[in-house]
Each structure stands twice: as C-alpha cells, then as structure tokens.
C-alpha cells in the first residue's frame, strides 16, 4: 500500500490521467488545425517528465538507463510531431499526406532503435556512470550531431510559430506567446544538459519541474480555447477572405489587418502596417485618411498599382462603438472592383463605338437614299430624255442601290456578331464557287469603272468555314478594291493552298494606303472610311465585319499596301481538304 502512494506511483497515475484528458481533447477537437499533433507533443512531454521522476527514484544503473532511454525516445518523437503540428497549423496540407508523415516518423524511429540498442552498438554515449546516485553520460560525436540537427529543426518550427502568432488577434497572440515560451523552457534545459553533462545532477530535477510546463500549456489551451473554432476561425476566415480589413483605434494606430489589406498597404515586409498611424499608411488617399481621422462612416473609391497591374478598390469605413456608444475606432472594408471597373471601361468604349457607328450610318445611309429618290423623280419628270441619258440614270441608280444594300448587310452582320451565342456552320467549301457568287453582284461596278477582273482560283481548292462568312468577306474585299481602283485598272483574285491553310488574295493596282491607314484597318474602335476614286462613300464597317467573322472562323486577314502602288488583302483560312 505504501508503494501505491509513493512519488513514482503518484507520478505515473497523474501522468496517465493527464494523457487520457489530452487524448479526449484531441478526439473532441480532431477537426481543428494542429490539435491532433500538438496533443501528442504534450503527451511525449508528460511521459518524459514522469520517467525523469522514476529515474531519480531508482538507485541501480540498469533501471536508470531503462528510464533514461524512455526519456530520450519521448524527446526524440517530439521533433517530428512538432514539425507536423506546425505544418498542420499553417495549412501546408500537401506535406501532411500519410506517405510523408510516416516517412518522417520512420526516420526518427530508426534513431530510437539506436537508442535502445546502445548496450550493443555504443553509438549514443561514450561513458555512462553513477555519480552520487545520479546517472551521468557523455555523448558521442554522432549523438551530438543528431541532437544539434533536432534543435535546429525545433528552432525553425519556433520561428514559423512566432510569425504565425504575430498575425493573430491580440488576445490570441498573448496566449500563443505564453504557450510558445513554456514550450521552449524544457528545450533550453535539455540543451544545457547536452553541453554541460556535469550539471546533469542539478538539471535533472529541473527537467521534472519544467515538465509541469506541459500541464500549464494544456491549461492555457483549455482556458483560451486556442484550437477551438471560435478564435481560430478568425485567423482562417479573415486571412483568406477576398476583402481587405483594416482596424484602427481612437489614436489612429492600426491594431489589426488581414493579408488582403497588408498586400495593398505594406511597401515591403520590413515595414509592417500594424502599430503605424493612418497618416503614414493612407497618405495617397486623403479622403480615406480623413474619414478615419473623423471616425465617420464613408465610402471611398481608390486606385493604386500592385506590381505592374492597376487595381481599383471600394473602401467602406465604419466606426465601431462601446455599449454606451463611445467611439473605439474605425474598421475599413476594402473590396476589389478591378474587374468591374474594367467592364465599365469596356462598356464606355462600346458606347463610344456605338455613337460613332450611329453617326456614320445616319449620315451615309441618308445620302444614298436621297440620291435614289432624286433619280427616280428625274425619271418621272423627264419623259422626253434620250435613251442614253436614261441608261446613265438607271446605272447610277443601280450603283447607289447596290452600295446601300452592301452597307446595310454589313451593318446587320456587325450587329449579329456583337450578340452572344452566334453560331457559325463551317463546312468544306469550293473557293471558286464562293468567289463567283461574291463577284456576281459587283460585275456592274467593275464595268462602270472599266476595271479588268482576273480570277485565278483552282477549282479543287477548298476551305473549311461558314459559307455566308466566306462570301461576305470576299465581297467586302472586292468592293473595296473596286472603290479604290483607278479607271481602267486591274483587280486580281487568286487562291493558294499551302501548309494546311488556304490564302485567298484580292489585289488591286489602285491608290494604296499609308502605314497609318494600314494600322487603322486593324483597329476595332475606328470606323474610318476614305472617299473612293470616283467619289464613293462608305461606313468602314466592311473590314470590321470581315475581321470579326474571320476570327470566329479561326482565320485572319493580312494586308500589304503602299501609297500609289495598290493594295493586297489576303484571307487565311483552314484547308477544307484536311477535314
């Protein structure tokens, strides 16, 4: 009965009770980050403290060595468990896969085997003896190197934990620092025992008392609920939210922030924003700074550059109060509206294009129709005109009607292309047939200018595209060639198949274009159209519509031109024989 209430027995009983409590805690909070590993770290610490007491209470060398081996094994497994705890706490889940965890534990398990095989291998201790009833050992170089490696790993874990704790809320930060301090005391004692083995008789009892630190650490965890959802959720949710959060006190100093806000406001990691005044941090945004100074509700739109990208934000500033409505400070919620701002800018550009389009159409569609009306009135009023004059009037009327028709069709196709969900029907088409159909409507225009049209298209060449798109694009290019050709000029249409692509070229020997005019051809925001050689007018929609539908058909347009030397427009599409 006396043995039951001896110090070693009481220690074992208390250690067993404490370990059961820890395991129950781990089971209850097993889904929280870090709990499953940290509890086992504390279990190893309690086992170590209990075995130290049992070692002190024994007098024979072999029993002391047995408990010393248990102590060393418990300390050994604290290292990988500490690494796993830190990785779990900071969210490095990819390193916590079963394969990596078992590999890490197996590495230290191998050294545990060496510890227990010491009587046979003599790798751990050079000497081991009893001095005044205390077991004193000196380490071999192998053991010293391994211990130093373990302490280096622990130091890295402590460094990561300090950075992590600094990013938490003040009440959590304080408890976390105390937890870290109590956790480091036993490590410091073990380091002193390693480098000063002669002090082991004095340091061994201190190890027992430092083992109490594990109990204190567990009490802090329970008291502050450090691993429960309430405090940890703040760090997880707030740090990962897509809005920035900045909290200032009544003195105008920043007391809390999240990662989003730090990314926006911190110049670099050497100048953190916590503790700094709003006057230093918000200098670039006076309205935001003023709202924080007055502690009044405000909505501010700001912009800045992060890296090479321009960012836009909406900042909502709210004061917060005590229960007696005394102001305690402000909280700023920062919302990224960069995509929305870009969408608004795009809408503004589209509206500008729409205005230009309507201006061009209202002018260019009214004039041709007015001419047609006048021509028809002339035919009705002048019945005695000669037959030749009538032919000229009919020809002019025919030309105007065709131009108007072409412009209206391009306009309709452009609007159709702006609508989402437009569907093309690509198929294998014979190029020569599409060219002939496109030319049929423009033959009279060629004759009016006495132009010679040469078509060199092999009847076997095919392209894979939508039929209506192909005819529309060829007709627009041919219409432009006629428009800018000089009286009596030559227009050439040819097609070449090469490398899985087909190039259809419409070439004229007209007035050509300058480099600036060529650049305007590929600008989707311009509707410029110069007057033709015979005074023809247009809206500039033809090339815009052509480029748009070519892009939708996985094709593109190439242009070569020089002032006074004509122009060459080439359609590049997929070869239809490959389909």
Coordinates of C-alpha atoms in Angstrom, one line a residue:
X1 CA 0.0 0.0 0.0
X2 CA 2.9 2.4 0.8
X3 CA 4.3 1.7 -2.7
X4 CA 1.0 2.7 -4.2
X5 CA 1.3 6.2 -2.7
X6 CA 5.0 6.6 -3.4
X7 CA 6.1 9.6 -5.5
X8 CA 6.8 7.5 -8.7
X9 CA 3.4 5.8 -8.4
X10 CA 1.6 9.1 -7.9
X11 CA 3.5 10.5 -10.9
X12 CA 2.5 7.6 -13.1
X13 CA -1.1 7.9 -12.1
X14 CA -1.3 11.6 -12.7
X15 CA 0.5 11.3 -16.0
X16 CA -1.9 8.6 -17.1
X17 CA -4.9 10.8 -16.1
X18 CA -3.4 13.8 -17.9
X19 CA -2.7 11.8 -21.1
X20 CA -6.3 10.5 -21.1
X21 CA -7.6 14.0 -20.8
X22 CA -5.4 15.1 -23.6
X23 CA -6.5 12.3 -25.9
X24 CA -10.1 13.1 -25.1
X25 CA -9.5 16.7 -26.1
X26 CA -7.8 15.5 -29.3
X27 CA -10.9 13.4 -30.1
X28 CA -13.3 16.2 -29.4
X29 CA -11.4 18.8 -31.5
X30 CA -9.8 16.4 -34.0
X31 CA -11.0 18.5 -37.0
X32 CA -9.3 21.7 -35.8
X33 CA -5.9 22.5 -37.3
X34 CA -2.8 21.4 -35.2
X35 CA -4.7 19.6 -32.4
X36 CA -4.0 16.0 -33.4
X37 CA -0.2 16.6 -33.4
X38 CA 0.1 19.1 -30.6
X39 CA -1.6 16.9 -28.1
X40 CA 0.8 14.1 -28.9
X41 CA 3.7 16.6 -28.4
X42 CA 2.3 17.2 -24.9
X43 CA 1.9 13.5 -24.3
X44 CA 5.5 13.0 -25.1
X45 CA 6.4 15.8 -22.7
X46 CA 4.4 14.3 -19.9
X47 CA 5.9 10.8 -20.5
X48 CA 9.3 12.4 -20.3
X49 CA 8.6 14.2 -17.0
X50 CA 7.2 11.0 -15.5
X51 CA 10.2 8.9 -16.5
X52 CA 12.6 11.6 -15.1
X53 CA 10.9 11.2 -11.7
X54 CA 11.1 7.4 -11.9
X55 CA 14.8 7.6 -12.9
X56 CA 15.6 9.8 -9.9
X57 CA 13.7 7.5 -7.5
X58 CA 15.8 4.4 -8.6
X59 CA 19.3 3.6 -7.4
X60 CA 20.6 0.9 -9.7
X61 CA 22.3 1.7 -13.1
X62 CA 20.3 -0.6 -15.3
X63 CA 16.9 0.7 -14.1
X64 CA 18.1 4.3 -14.5
X65 CA 19.3 3.5 -18.1
X66 CA 15.9 2.0 -18.9
X67 CA 14.0 5.1 -17.8
X68 CA 16.6 7.3 -19.5
X69 CA 16.0 5.5 -22.8
X70 CA 12.3 6.2 -22.4
X71 CA 13.0 9.8 -21.8
X72 CA 15.2 10.1 -24.9
X73 CA 12.6 8.3 -27.0
X74 CA 9.9 10.7 -25.8
X75 CA 12.1 13.7 -26.6
X76 CA 13.0 12.2 -30.0
X77 CA 9.4 11.8 -31.2
X78 CA 8.6 15.4 -30.1
X79 CA 10.7 16.6 -33.0
X80 CA 8.7 15.1 -35.9
X81 CA 5.4 15.7 -34.1
X82 CA 6.4 19.4 -33.7
X83 CA 7.1 19.6 -37.4
X84 CA 3.8 18.0 -38.3
X85 CA 2.0 20.3 -35.9
X86 CA 3.5 23.4 -37.5
X87 CA 2.7 22.2 -41.0
X88 CA -0.9 21.5 -40.0
X89 CA -1.3 24.8 -38.2
X90 CA -0.1 26.9 -41.1
X91 CA -2.1 24.9 -43.6
X92 CA 0.6 23.0 -45.6
X93 CA -1.7 20.1 -46.2
X94 CA 0.3 18.7 -49.1
X95 CA 3.2 17.8 -46.7
X96 CA 0.8 16.0 -44.3
X97 CA -0.1 13.2 -46.6
X98 CA 0.2 9.8 -45.0
X99 CA 3.3 8.9 -47.0
X100 CA 5.3 11.9 -45.9
X101 CA 4.1 11.7 -42.3
X102 CA 5.1 8.1 -42.0
X103 CA 8.4 8.7 -43.7
X104 CA 9.3 11.5 -41.2
X105 CA 8.3 9.4 -38.2
X106 CA 10.1 6.3 -39.6
X107 CA 13.3 8.4 -39.8
X108 CA 13.2 9.2 -36.1
X109 CA 12.1 5.7 -35.3
X110 CA 15.4 4.4 -36.7
X111 CA 17.3 6.6 -34.2
X112 CA 15.0 5.3 -31.4
X113 CA 16.2 1.8 -32.3
X114 CA 19.8 3.0 -32.0
X115 CA 18.9 4.4 -28.5
X116 CA 17.6 1.1 -27.3
X117 CA 20.4 -0.9 -28.9
X118 CA 23.0 1.2 -27.1
X119 CA 24.3 -1.7 -24.9
X120 CA 25.3 -3.5 -28.1
X121 CA 26.3 -0.7 -30.5
X122 CA 27.7 2.1 -28.2
X123 CA 26.7 4.8 -30.7
X124 CA 24.9 7.2 -28.2
X125 CA 27.1 7.5 -25.1
X126 CA 30.8 7.4 -24.7
X127 CA 30.5 7.0 -20.9
X128 CA 27.7 6.3 -18.5
X129 CA 28.2 6.1 -14.8
X130 CA 26.6 6.8 -11.4
X131 CA 27.9 9.8 -9.6
X132 CA 26.4 10.4 -6.1
X133 CA 23.4 8.3 -7.2
X134 CA 22.8 10.3 -10.4
X135 CA 23.3 8.9 -13.9
X136 CA 25.8 11.0 -15.8
X137 CA 26.5 10.3 -19.5
X138 CA 28.7 11.9 -22.2
X139 CA 27.6 11.9 -25.8
X140 CA 29.5 10.6 -28.8
X141 CA 30.1 12.9 -31.8
X142 CA 27.3 11.0 -33.7
X143 CA 24.8 11.7 -31.0
X144 CA 25.9 15.4 -30.7
X145 CA 25.4 16.0 -34.4
X146 CA 22.0 14.4 -34.4
X147 CA 20.9 16.3 -31.3
X148 CA 22.1 19.6 -32.9
X149 CA 20.1 18.7 -36.0
X150 CA 17.0 18.2 -33.8
X151 CA 17.5 21.5 -32.1
X152 CA 17.9 23.2 -35.5
X153 CA 14.6 21.7 -36.6
X154 CA 12.9 22.9 -33.4
X155 CA 14.3 26.4 -33.9
X156 CA 12.9 26.6 -37.4
X157 CA 9.5 25.5 -36.0
X158 CA 9.6 28.2 -33.3
X159 CA 10.5 30.8 -35.9
X160 CA 7.5 29.8 -38.1
X161 CA 5.2 29.8 -35.0
X162 CA 6.3 33.3 -33.9
X163 CA 5.5 34.6 -37.4
X164 CA 2.1 32.8 -37.3
X165 CA 1.2 34.0 -33.8
X166 CA 2.1 37.6 -34.7
X167 CA -0.6 37.5 -37.4
X168 CA -3.4 36.5 -35.0
X169 CA -5.7 38.7 -32.9
X170 CA -4.1 40.4 -29.8
X171 CA -5.9 38.2 -27.2
X172 CA -4.9 35.1 -29.1
X173 CA -1.4 36.5 -29.7
X174 CA -0.7 36.8 -26.0
X175 CA -1.8 33.3 -25.1
X176 CA 0.1 31.9 -28.0
X177 CA 3.3 33.6 -27.0
X178 CA 3.0 32.2 -23.4
X179 CA 2.4 28.8 -24.9
X180 CA 5.5 29.1 -27.0
X181 CA 7.5 30.3 -24.0
X182 CA 6.6 27.4 -21.8
X183 CA 7.2 25.0 -24.7
X184 CA 10.8 26.4 -25.1
X185 CA 11.8 26.1 -21.4
X186 CA 12.3 22.3 -21.5
X187 CA 14.2 22.6 -24.8
X188 CA 16.6 25.0 -23.2
X189 CA 17.1 22.7 -20.2
X190 CA 17.9 19.8 -22.5
X191 CA 20.4 21.9 -24.4
X192 CA 22.2 22.8 -21.1
X193 CA 22.3 19.1 -20.2
X194 CA 23.8 18.3 -23.7
X195 CA 26.6 20.8 -23.5
X196 CA 27.2 20.6 -19.7
X197 CA 26.8 17.0 -18.8
X198 CA 28.5 17.6 -15.4
X199 CA 25.4 19.7 -14.4
X200 CA 23.0 16.8 -15.0
X201 CA 22.5 16.0 -11.3
X202 CA 21.3 19.6 -10.9
X203 CA 19.4 19.9 -14.2
X204 CA 17.6 16.6 -14.0
X205 CA 15.2 17.7 -11.2
X206 CA 14.8 21.0 -13.1
X207 CA 13.6 18.9 -16.0
X208 CA 10.9 17.5 -13.8
X209 CA 9.7 20.9 -12.9
X210 CA 9.9 22.1 -16.5
X211 CA 7.7 19.1 -17.3
X212 CA 5.0 21.0 -15.4
X213 CA 5.2 23.4 -18.3
X214 CA 3.3 20.8 -20.4
X215 CA 0.5 20.9 -17.9
X216 CA 0.4 24.7 -17.9
X217 CA 0.4 24.7 -21.7
X218 CA -2.5 22.3 -21.7
X219 CA -4.3 24.5 -19.2
X220 CA -3.7 27.6 -21.4
X221 CA -5.2 25.7 -24.4
X222 CA -8.3 24.8 -22.4
X223 CA -8.7 28.2 -20.9
X224 CA -8.3 30.2 -24.1
X225 CA -9.8 27.5 -26.4
X226 CA -6.9 28.1 -28.7
X227 CA -7.7 25.3 -31.0
X228 CA -11.5 25.6 -30.9
X229 CA -13.4 27.1 -33.8
X230 CA -14.1 30.5 -32.2
X231 CA -10.6 32.0 -32.1
X232 CA -9.1 30.0 -34.9
X233 CA -11.9 30.8 -37.3
X234 CA -10.9 34.4 -37.2
X235 CA -7.4 33.7 -38.4
X236 CA -8.6 31.2 -41.0
X237 CA -11.6 33.2 -42.3
X238 CA -10.3 36.7 -42.1
X239 CA -6.9 35.9 -43.6
X240 CA -8.4 34.0 -46.5
X241 CA -11.3 36.4 -47.3
X242 CA -11.3 38.2 -50.6
X243 CA -11.9 41.6 -49.0
X244 CA -9.4 43.7 -47.0
X245 CA -9.9 44.5 -43.4
X246 CA -8.1 47.4 -41.5
X247 CA -8.9 48.2 -37.9
X248 CA -7.7 51.5 -36.2
X249 CA -8.1 52.7 -32.6
X250 CA -9.0 56.1 -31.4
X251 CA -5.4 57.2 -31.6
X252 CA -5.4 56.5 -35.3
X253 CA -3.0 53.5 -35.0
X254 CA -3.6 50.3 -36.9
X255 CA -4.3 47.5 -34.5
X256 CA -5.4 44.7 -36.8
X257 CA -5.4 43.8 -40.5
X258 CA -5.6 40.8 -42.8
X259 CA -3.5 39.6 -45.7
X260 CA -5.5 41.4 -48.3
X261 CA -5.0 44.8 -46.6
X262 CA -1.3 44.2 -46.0
X263 CA -0.8 43.3 -49.7
X264 CA -2.4 46.7 -50.6
X265 CA -0.8 48.9 -48.0
X266 CA 2.6 47.5 -47.0
X267 CA 5.5 48.6 -49.1
X268 CA 7.6 45.5 -48.0
X269 CA 7.9 43.0 -45.2
X270 CA 10.4 45.3 -43.4
X271 CA 7.7 47.9 -42.8
X272 CA 4.6 46.2 -41.4
X273 CA 1.5 48.3 -41.0
X274 CA 0.5 47.1 -37.5
X275 CA 1.1 49.8 -35.0
X276 CA 1.6 52.5 -37.6
X277 CA -0.5 55.7 -37.9
X278 CA -3.1 56.1 -40.6
X279 CA -1.3 59.3 -41.5
X280 CA 1.7 57.2 -42.6
X281 CA -0.2 54.4 -44.4
X282 CA -3.0 56.3 -46.1
X283 CA -1.1 59.3 -47.4
X284 CA -2.0 58.5 -51.0
X285 CA -5.8 58.6 -50.3
X286 CA -6.7 61.8 -48.4
X287 CA -10.5 61.1 -48.4
X288 CA -10.0 57.7 -46.7
X289 CA -7.5 59.2 -44.3
X290 CA -10.0 62.0 -43.4
X291 CA -12.8 59.5 -42.8
X292 CA -10.6 57.5 -40.4
X293 CA -9.5 60.7 -38.6
X294 CA -13.1 61.8 -38.0
X295 CA -14.2 58.2 -37.3
X296 CA -17.2 58.7 -39.6
X297 CA -18.9 56.3 -42.0
X298 CA -17.7 56.9 -45.5
X299 CA -17.4 55.2 -48.9
X300 CA -14.3 55.9 -51.0
X301 CA -13.1 54.7 -54.4
X302 CA -9.3 54.4 -54.7
X303 CA -6.9 53.1 -57.2
X304 CA -3.2 52.0 -57.0
X305 CA -0.6 49.9 -58.7
X306 CA 0.3 46.5 -57.4
X307 CA 3.3 45.3 -59.4
X308 CA 2.6 46.2 -63.0
X309 CA -1.2 46.0 -62.7
X310 CA -3.5 48.9 -61.9
X311 CA -6.1 48.0 -59.2
X312 CA -9.3 49.7 -58.2
X313 CA -11.0 49.3 -54.8
X314 CA -14.1 50.5 -52.9
X315 CA -13.3 51.3 -49.3
X316 CA -16.2 51.3 -46.8
X317 CA -15.2 53.0 -43.5
X318 CA -17.4 52.2 -40.4
X319 CA -16.9 53.5 -36.8
X320 CA -17.5 51.0 -34.0
X321 CA -18.7 51.8 -30.5
X322 CA -18.9 50.6 -26.9
X323 CA -22.3 49.7 -25.4
X324 CA -22.5 53.3 -24.3
X325 CA -22.0 54.5 -27.9
X326 CA -18.5 55.8 -27.3
X327 CA -16.3 55.5 -30.4
X328 CA -13.5 53.0 -30.2
X329 CA -12.1 53.4 -33.7
X330 CA -12.9 52.5 -37.3
X331 CA -12.9 49.4 -39.4
X332 CA -12.3 49.7 -43.2
X333 CA -13.5 47.0 -45.5
X334 CA -11.6 47.0 -48.9
X335 CA -13.3 45.5 -51.9
X336 CA -11.5 44.8 -55.2
X337 CA -13.6 46.2 -58.1
X338 CA -10.8 46.0 -60.7
X339 CA -12.8 43.6 -62.9
X340 CA -15.9 45.7 -62.5
X341 CA -14.0 48.8 -63.4
X342 CA -12.5 47.2 -66.5
X343 CA -16.0 46.1 -67.5
X344 CA -17.3 49.6 -67.1
X345 CA -14.4 50.9 -69.2
X346 CA -15.2 48.3 -71.9
X347 CA -18.8 49.4 -71.8
X348 CA -17.8 53.0 -72.2
X349 CA -15.6 52.0 -75.3
X350 CA -18.5 50.1 -76.8
X351 CA -20.8 53.1 -76.2
X352 CA -18.3 55.3 -78.0
X353 CA -18.2 52.8 -80.9
X354 CA -22.0 52.8 -81.0
X355 CA -22.1 56.6 -81.1
X356 CA -19.5 56.6 -83.9
X357 CA -21.4 53.9 -85.8
X358 CA -24.8 55.7 -85.5
X359 CA -23.2 58.9 -86.6
X360 CA -21.7 57.2 -89.7
X361 CA -24.8 55.3 -90.5
X362 CA -27.2 58.2 -90.1
X363 CA -25.1 60.2 -92.5
X364 CA -24.1 57.6 -95.0
X365 CA -27.5 55.8 -95.3
X366 CA -29.5 59.1 -95.7
X367 CA -27.4 60.5 -98.5
X368 CA -27.6 57.4 -100.9
X369 CA -31.3 57.1 -100.3
X370 CA -31.8 60.8 -101.0
X371 CA -29.9 60.4 -104.3
X372 CA -32.1 57.4 -105.2
X373 CA -35.2 59.4 -104.6
X374 CA -33.9 62.3 -106.7
X375 CA -33.0 60.0 -109.6
X376 CA -36.4 58.4 -109.6
X377 CA -38.1 61.9 -109.6
X378 CA -35.9 62.8 -112.6
X379 CA -37.1 59.7 -114.4
X380 CA -40.8 60.6 -113.7
X381 CA -40.5 64.2 -114.7
X382 CA -38.3 63.9 -117.8
X383 CA -40.1 61.5 -120.0
X384 CA -38.6 63.1 -123.2
X385 CA -34.9 62.4 -122.2
X386 CA -32.8 60.5 -124.6
X387 CA -32.4 56.7 -124.2
X388 CA -28.6 57.2 -123.4
X389 CA -29.4 59.6 -120.6
X390 CA -31.9 57.2 -119.2
X391 CA -29.3 54.4 -119.2
X392 CA -26.9 56.7 -117.3
X393 CA -29.6 57.5 -114.7
X394 CA -30.5 53.8 -114.3
X395 CA -26.9 52.9 -114.0
X396 CA -26.3 55.5 -111.3
X397 CA -29.5 54.3 -109.5
X398 CA -28.4 50.7 -109.7
X399 CA -25.0 51.6 -108.3
X400 CA -26.5 53.5 -105.4
X401 CA -28.9 50.7 -104.6
X402 CA -26.1 48.1 -104.6
X403 CA -23.9 50.3 -102.3
X404 CA -26.8 50.8 -99.9
X405 CA -27.6 47.1 -99.9
X406 CA -23.9 46.2 -99.2
X407 CA -23.7 48.8 -96.4
X408 CA -27.0 47.6 -94.8
X409 CA -25.9 44.0 -95.0
X410 CA -22.6 44.7 -93.3
X411 CA -24.4 46.7 -90.6
X412 CA -26.8 43.8 -89.9
X413 CA -23.9 41.3 -89.8
X414 CA -21.9 43.5 -87.5
X415 CA -24.8 43.7 -85.1
X416 CA -25.3 40.0 -85.4
X417 CA -21.6 39.5 -84.5
X418 CA -22.0 41.6 -81.3
X419 CA -24.6 39.2 -79.9
X420 CA -23.5 36.4 -77.7
X421 CA -24.3 32.9 -78.8
X422 CA -23.9 33.5 -82.5
X423 CA -23.4 30.1 -84.2
X424 CA -21.5 29.6 -87.5
X425 CA -21.8 26.5 -89.6
X426 CA -18.4 25.6 -91.0
X427 CA -18.1 23.1 -93.9
X428 CA -15.8 22.2 -96.7
X429 CA -16.4 24.7 -99.5
X430 CA -15.0 25.1 -103.0
X431 CA -13.3 28.5 -103.1
X432 CA -14.0 29.2 -106.8
X433 CA -17.8 28.9 -106.3
X434 CA -17.8 31.3 -103.4
X435 CA -15.6 33.8 -105.4
X436 CA -18.0 33.7 -108.4
X437 CA -21.0 34.3 -106.2
X438 CA -19.4 37.2 -104.5
X439 CA -18.3 38.7 -107.8
X440 CA -21.8 38.4 -109.4
X441 CA -23.2 41.4 -107.5
X442 CA -20.3 43.6 -108.3
X443 CA -19.8 43.0 -112.0
X444 CA -21.7 46.2 -113.0
X445 CA -19.5 48.2 -110.6
X446 CA -16.4 46.9 -112.4
X447 CA -17.8 47.7 -115.8
X448 CA -18.7 51.3 -114.6
X449 CA -15.0 51.9 -113.9
X450 CA -13.8 49.8 -116.9
X451 CA -11.9 47.5 -114.5
X452 CA -10.5 44.2 -115.6
X453 CA -11.2 41.4 -113.2
X454 CA -8.9 38.3 -113.3
X455 CA -9.8 35.2 -111.2
X456 CA -7.1 32.6 -110.8
X457 CA -8.6 30.0 -108.4
X458 CA -8.1 26.3 -108.8
X459 CA -11.5 24.5 -108.7
X460 CA -10.0 21.9 -106.4
X461 CA -9.1 24.3 -103.6
X462 CA -11.4 24.1 -100.6
X463 CA -11.6 25.9 -97.3
X464 CA -13.3 24.9 -94.1
X465 CA -15.5 27.8 -93.0
X466 CA -19.1 29.1 -93.0
X467 CA -20.4 29.7 -96.5
X468 CA -22.1 33.0 -95.8
X469 CA -19.0 34.3 -94.0
X470 CA -16.7 33.4 -96.9
X471 CA -18.9 35.1 -99.5
X472 CA -19.4 38.2 -97.3
X473 CA -15.7 38.7 -96.7
X474 CA -14.7 38.2 -100.3
X475 CA -17.4 40.6 -101.5
X476 CA -16.3 43.2 -99.0
X477 CA -12.7 43.0 -100.1
X478 CA -13.7 43.1 -103.8
X479 CA -15.9 46.1 -103.1
X480 CA -13.0 47.9 -101.5
X481 CA -10.7 47.0 -104.4
X482 CA -13.2 48.5 -106.9
X483 CA -13.8 51.6 -104.7
X484 CA -10.1 52.5 -104.6
X485 CA -9.1 51.4 -108.1
X486 CA -8.3 53.9 -110.8
X487 CA -10.4 54.0 -114.0
X488 CA -9.3 51.1 -116.3
X489 CA -7.3 49.3 -113.6
X490 CA -6.9 45.6 -112.9
X491 CA -8.2 43.5 -110.0
X492 CA -6.8 40.0 -109.3
X493 CA -8.3 37.3 -107.2
X494 CA -6.2 34.2 -106.5
X495 CA -6.1 31.3 -104.0
X496 CA -3.1 29.2 -102.9
X497 CA -3.2 26.1 -100.6
X498 CA -0.1 25.6 -98.5
X499 CA 0.7 24.0 -95.1
X500 CA -2.8 23.2 -94.2
X501 CA -4.0 26.7 -94.8
X502 CA -5.6 28.4 -97.8
X503 CA -4.8 32.1 -98.7
X504 CA -7.4 33.9 -100.8
X505 CA -6.0 37.3 -102.1
X506 CA -7.8 40.2 -103.6
X507 CA -5.2 42.5 -105.2
X508 CA -5.7 45.9 -107.0
X509 CA -3.4 48.5 -108.6
X510 CA -5.2 51.4 -107.1
X511 CA -4.2 54.3 -104.9
X512 CA -2.9 52.1 -102.0
X513 CA -2.6 53.0 -98.3
X514 CA -0.1 54.6 -96.0
X515 CA 1.4 52.9 -92.9
X516 CA -1.0 54.8 -90.7
X517 CA -4.0 53.8 -92.8
X518 CA -2.9 50.2 -92.6
X519 CA -2.8 50.4 -88.8
X520 CA -6.3 51.8 -88.7
X521 CA -7.5 48.7 -90.7
X522 CA -6.8 46.5 -87.6
X523 CA -8.3 49.0 -85.0
X524 CA -11.7 47.7 -83.9
X525 CA -12.6 51.1 -82.4
X526 CA -12.4 53.0 -85.7
X527 CA -14.9 53.3 -88.5
X528 CA -12.9 55.4 -90.8
X529 CA -13.7 55.3 -94.5
X530 CA -12.0 57.5 -97.1
X531 CA -13.7 58.5 -100.3
X532 CA -13.2 56.3 -103.4
X533 CA -11.6 57.3 -106.6
X534 CA -15.0 58.0 -108.1
X535 CA -16.4 59.7 -105.1
X536 CA -17.7 56.5 -103.5
X537 CA -18.5 56.7 -99.8
X538 CA -18.8 54.0 -97.1
X539 CA -19.0 53.5 -93.3
X540 CA -15.8 51.5 -92.8
X541 CA -17.9 48.5 -91.5
X542 CA -16.9 46.1 -94.3
X543 CA -13.4 45.4 -93.0
X544 CA -14.5 45.4 -89.3
X545 CA -17.2 42.8 -90.0
X546 CA -14.7 40.8 -92.1
X547 CA -12.1 40.6 -89.4
X548 CA -14.7 39.8 -86.8
X549 CA -16.1 36.8 -88.7
X550 CA -12.6 35.6 -89.7
X551 CA -11.6 35.5 -86.1
X552 CA -14.7 33.4 -85.3
X553 CA -13.7 31.1 -88.1
X554 CA -10.1 30.5 -86.8
X555 CA -8.8 32.7 -89.7
X556 CA -7.2 36.1 -90.1
X557 CA -6.6 38.9 -92.5
X558 CA -3.3 40.1 -93.9
X559 CA -2.7 43.4 -95.6
X560 CA 0.1 44.7 -97.9
X561 CA -0.1 48.1 -99.4
X562 CA 1.9 51.2 -100.5
X563 CA 0.7 54.6 -101.5
X564 CA 0.3 54.8 -105.2
X565 CA 1.0 51.1 -105.7
X566 CA -2.3 49.4 -104.9
X567 CA -3.3 47.1 -102.0
X568 CA -3.4 43.3 -101.4
X569 CA -5.8 41.8 -98.9
X570 CA -5.4 38.1 -98.0
X571 CA -7.8 35.9 -96.2
X572 CA -6.2 33.0 -94.4
X573 CA -8.4 30.0 -93.5
X574 CA -8.1 26.3 -92.8
X575 CA -7.7 24.0 -95.8
X576 CA -11.0 22.2 -96.4
X577 CA -9.3 19.0 -97.8
X578 CA -8.0 18.3 -94.3
X579 CA -11.5 17.8 -92.9

